[in-house]
Amino acid sequence: GQDGYASIFQDPPRAIQAGGGNQARHFWFYVQVGFESGSTIGDLGVILHETILNRPGQSVGNSLQDLYLGYEGVELGSQLSSGEISPFSIGGYLMINLSPGSSVANYYEQIYYIR
């Protein structure tokens, strides 16, 4: 579901009505991509998947919110792979970065509302 995520990381209502809204699954997919591929290739994968290959708004669960959540998943995965973050710190990382009011959420909200 979408519980616990800042609104900027939640699928919009149209995506949920079409069967989207599984943000945890979406996020953890990108954690795996970041872990195995690193941040540069992982971010390129996010961009391709969320824009060019599946343009936002034309596929279930595709949205700018998913793009931003994908970037954060890749970041966590690459930090886990490099040892910057311990697996025991993942819960804290999620709370600090993805919850409502977090500085990361605020950053993406500014970008989203500028568009």
PDB file of C-alpha atoms in Angstrom:
ATOM      1  CA  GLY A   1       0.000   0.000   0.000  1.00  0.00           C
ATOM      2  CA  GLN A   2       0.910   3.605   0.448  1.00  0.00           C
ATOM      3  CA  ASP A   3       0.650   3.977   4.212  1.00  0.00           C
ATOM      4  CA  GLY A   4       3.576   5.733   5.825  1.00  0.00           C
ATOM      5  CA  TYR A   5       4.944   7.282   2.640  1.00  0.00           C
ATOM      6  CA  ALA A   6       4.999  11.035   2.134  1.00  0.00           C
ATOM      7  CA  SER A   7       2.332  12.056  -0.376  1.00  0.00           C
ATOM      8  CA  ILE A   8       5.010  12.825  -2.991  1.00  0.00           C
ATOM      9  CA  PHE A   9       5.857   9.094  -3.005  1.00  0.00           C
ATOM     10  CA  GLN A  10       2.223   7.907  -3.237  1.00  0.00           C
ATOM     11  CA  ASP A  11       0.488   7.047  -6.493  1.00  0.00           C
ATOM     12  CA  PRO A  12      -2.163   9.571  -7.523  1.00  0.00           C
ATOM     13  CA  PRO A  13      -5.836   8.519  -7.303  1.00  0.00           C
ATOM     14  CA  ARG A  14      -6.113   7.659 -11.039  1.00  0.00           C
ATOM     15  CA  ALA A  15      -3.279   5.109 -10.704  1.00  0.00           C
ATOM     16  CA  ILE A  16      -4.822   3.567  -7.588  1.00  0.00           C
ATOM     17  CA  GLN A  17      -8.199   3.226  -9.315  1.00  0.00           C
ATOM     18  CA  ALA A  18      -6.427   1.403 -12.164  1.00  0.00           C
ATOM     19  CA  GLY A  19      -4.831  -1.065  -9.754  1.00  0.00           C
ATOM     20  CA  GLY A  20      -1.650   0.779  -8.733  1.00  0.00           C
ATOM     21  CA  GLY A  21      -0.617   1.925  -5.288  1.00  0.00           C
ATOM     22  CA  ASN A  22       1.733  -0.865  -4.250  1.00  0.00           C
ATOM     23  CA  GLN A  23       4.528   1.499  -3.318  1.00  0.00           C
ATOM     24  CA  ALA A  24       6.413  -0.977  -1.122  1.00  0.00           C
ATOM     25  CA  ARG A  25       6.818  -3.418  -4.001  1.00  0.00           C
ATOM     26  CA  HIS A  26       7.800  -0.617  -6.352  1.00  0.00           C
ATOM     27  CA  PHE A  27      10.370   0.772  -3.891  1.00  0.00           C
ATOM     28  CA  TRP A  28      11.994  -2.578  -3.088  1.00  0.00           C
ATOM     29  CA  PHE A  29      12.342  -3.423  -6.768  1.00  0.00           C
ATOM     30  CA  TYR A  30      14.503  -0.328  -7.164  1.00  0.00           C
ATOM     31  CA  VAL A  31      16.464  -1.114  -4.008  1.00  0.00           C
ATOM     32  CA  GLN A  32      17.463  -4.359  -5.713  1.00  0.00           C
ATOM     33  CA  VAL A  33      18.359  -2.505  -8.932  1.00  0.00           C
ATOM     34  CA  GLY A  34      20.527  -0.043  -7.002  1.00  0.00           C
ATOM     35  CA  PHE A  35      22.181  -2.828  -5.030  1.00  0.00           C
ATOM     36  CA  GLU A  36      23.127  -4.770  -8.141  1.00  0.00           C
ATOM     37  CA  SER A  37      23.752  -1.943 -10.612  1.00  0.00           C
ATOM     38  CA  GLY A  38      24.801   1.103  -8.584  1.00  0.00           C
ATOM     39  CA  SER A  39      23.293   4.552  -8.595  1.00  0.00           C
ATOM     40  CA  THR A  40      24.173   5.718 -12.112  1.00  0.00           C
ATOM     41  CA  ILE A  41      22.818   2.702 -13.993  1.00  0.00           C
ATOM     42  CA  GLY A  42      20.010   2.347 -11.454  1.00  0.00           C
ATOM     43  CA  ASP A  43      18.858   5.947 -11.940  1.00  0.00           C
ATOM     44  CA  LEU A  44      19.026   5.470 -15.711  1.00  0.00           C
ATOM     45  CA  GLY A  45      16.777   2.418 -15.286  1.00  0.00           C
ATOM     46  CA  VAL A  46      14.322   4.452 -13.218  1.00  0.00           C
ATOM     47  CA  ILE A  47      14.203   7.168 -15.875  1.00  0.00           C
ATOM     48  CA  LEU A  48      13.710   4.692 -18.719  1.00  0.00           C
ATOM     49  CA  HIS A  49      11.059   2.675 -16.904  1.00  0.00           C
ATOM     50  CA  GLU A  50       9.081   5.609 -15.538  1.00  0.00           C
ATOM     51  CA  THR A  51       9.246   7.903 -18.588  1.00  0.00           C
ATOM     52  CA  ILE A  52      10.385   6.675 -21.993  1.00  0.00           C
ATOM     53  CA  LEU A  53       9.351   3.022 -21.772  1.00  0.00           C
ATOM     54  CA  ASN A  54       6.156   3.669 -19.786  1.00  0.00           C
ATOM     55  CA  ARG A  55       5.220   7.313 -19.945  1.00  0.00           C
ATOM     56  CA  PRO A  56       3.700   8.633 -16.681  1.00  0.00           C
ATOM     57  CA  GLY A  57      -0.066   8.521 -16.744  1.00  0.00           C
ATOM     58  CA  GLN A  58      -0.263   5.872 -19.477  1.00  0.00           C
ATOM     59  CA  SER A  59       0.427   2.797 -17.380  1.00  0.00           C
ATOM     60  CA  VAL A  60      -0.832   1.584 -14.021  1.00  0.00           C
ATOM     61  CA  GLY A  61       1.382   2.922 -11.287  1.00  0.00           C
ATOM     62  CA  ASN A  62       3.436   5.169 -13.563  1.00  0.00           C
ATOM     63  CA  SER A  63       3.683   8.650 -12.163  1.00  0.00           C
ATOM     64  CA  LEU A  64       6.200  11.275 -11.152  1.00  0.00           C
ATOM     65  CA  GLN A  65       5.682   9.989  -7.622  1.00  0.00           C
ATOM     66  CA  ASP A  66       6.931   6.583  -8.787  1.00  0.00           C
ATOM     67  CA  LEU A  67       9.899   8.234 -10.491  1.00  0.00           C
ATOM     68  CA  TYR A  68      10.922   9.931  -7.255  1.00  0.00           C
ATOM     69  CA  LEU A  69      10.332   6.795  -5.195  1.00  0.00           C
ATOM     70  CA  GLY A  70      12.446   4.848  -7.686  1.00  0.00           C
ATOM     71  CA  TYR A  71      15.342   7.267  -7.263  1.00  0.00           C
ATOM     72  CA  GLU A  72      15.194   6.776  -3.508  1.00  0.00           C
ATOM     73  CA  GLY A  73      15.067   2.983  -3.845  1.00  0.00           C
ATOM     74  CA  VAL A  74      18.163   3.016  -6.054  1.00  0.00           C
ATOM     75  CA  GLU A  75      19.925   5.270  -3.549  1.00  0.00           C
ATOM     76  CA  LEU A  76      19.224   2.907  -0.661  1.00  0.00           C
ATOM     77  CA  GLY A  77      20.277  -0.122  -2.712  1.00  0.00           C
ATOM     78  CA  SER A  78      23.578   1.414  -3.762  1.00  0.00           C
ATOM     79  CA  GLN A  79      24.306   2.516  -0.194  1.00  0.00           C
ATOM     80  CA  LEU A  80      23.590  -0.998   1.067  1.00  0.00           C
ATOM     81  CA  SER A  81      25.856  -2.480  -1.596  1.00  0.00           C
ATOM     82  CA  SER A  82      28.738  -0.140  -0.766  1.00  0.00           C
ATOM     83  CA  GLY A  83      28.346  -0.682   2.981  1.00  0.00           C
ATOM     84  CA  GLU A  84      27.429   2.952   3.690  1.00  0.00           C
ATOM     85  CA  ILE A  85      24.245   1.692   5.340  1.00  0.00           C
ATOM     86  CA  SER A  86      23.899  -1.468   7.371  1.00  0.00           C
ATOM     87  CA  PRO A  87      20.877  -3.714   6.809  1.00  0.00           C
ATOM     88  CA  PHE A  88      20.060  -3.023  10.465  1.00  0.00           C
ATOM     89  CA  SER A  89      19.651   0.690   9.650  1.00  0.00           C
ATOM     90  CA  ILE A  90      17.076   0.302   6.894  1.00  0.00           C
ATOM     91  CA  GLY A  91      14.054   1.056   9.102  1.00  0.00           C
ATOM     92  CA  GLY A  92      15.565   4.312  10.287  1.00  0.00           C
ATOM     93  CA  TYR A  93      16.593   5.214   6.760  1.00  0.00           C
ATOM     94  CA  LEU A  94      13.019   4.731   5.524  1.00  0.00           C
ATOM     95  CA  MET A  95      11.564   6.807   8.352  1.00  0.00           C
ATOM     96  CA  ILE A  96      14.040   9.633   7.805  1.00  0.00           C
ATOM     97  CA  ASN A  97      13.761   9.779   4.021  1.00  0.00           C
ATOM     98  CA  LEU A  98      10.310   8.611   2.925  1.00  0.00           C
ATOM     99  CA  SER A  99       7.947   9.714   5.676  1.00  0.00           C
ATOM    100  CA  PRO A 100       5.740  12.814   5.528  1.00  0.00           C
ATOM    101  CA  GLY A 101       7.662  15.983   6.311  1.00  0.00           C
ATOM    102  CA  SER A 102      11.097  14.503   5.601  1.00  0.00           C
ATOM    103  CA  SER A 103      13.697  16.702   3.924  1.00  0.00           C
ATOM    104  CA  VAL A 104      13.824  14.253   1.000  1.00  0.00           C
ATOM    105  CA  ALA A 105      10.045  14.421   0.533  1.00  0.00           C
ATOM    106  CA  ASN A 106      10.171  18.218   0.766  1.00  0.00           C
ATOM    107  CA  TYR A 107      12.870  18.307  -1.926  1.00  0.00           C
ATOM    108  CA  TYR A 108      10.757  16.283  -4.378  1.00  0.00           C
ATOM    109  CA  GLU A 109       7.616  18.229  -3.509  1.00  0.00           C
ATOM    110  CA  GLN A 110       9.359  21.445  -4.534  1.00  0.00           C
ATOM    111  CA  ILE A 111      10.358  19.913  -7.872  1.00  0.00           C
ATOM    112  CA  TYR A 112       6.859  18.478  -8.414  1.00  0.00           C
ATOM    113  CA  TYR A 113       5.040  21.729  -7.759  1.00  0.00           C
ATOM    114  CA  ILE A 114       7.451  23.767  -9.900  1.00  0.00           C
ATOM    115  CA  ARG A 115       6.471  21.714 -12.975  1.00  0.00           C
TER     116      ARG A 115
END
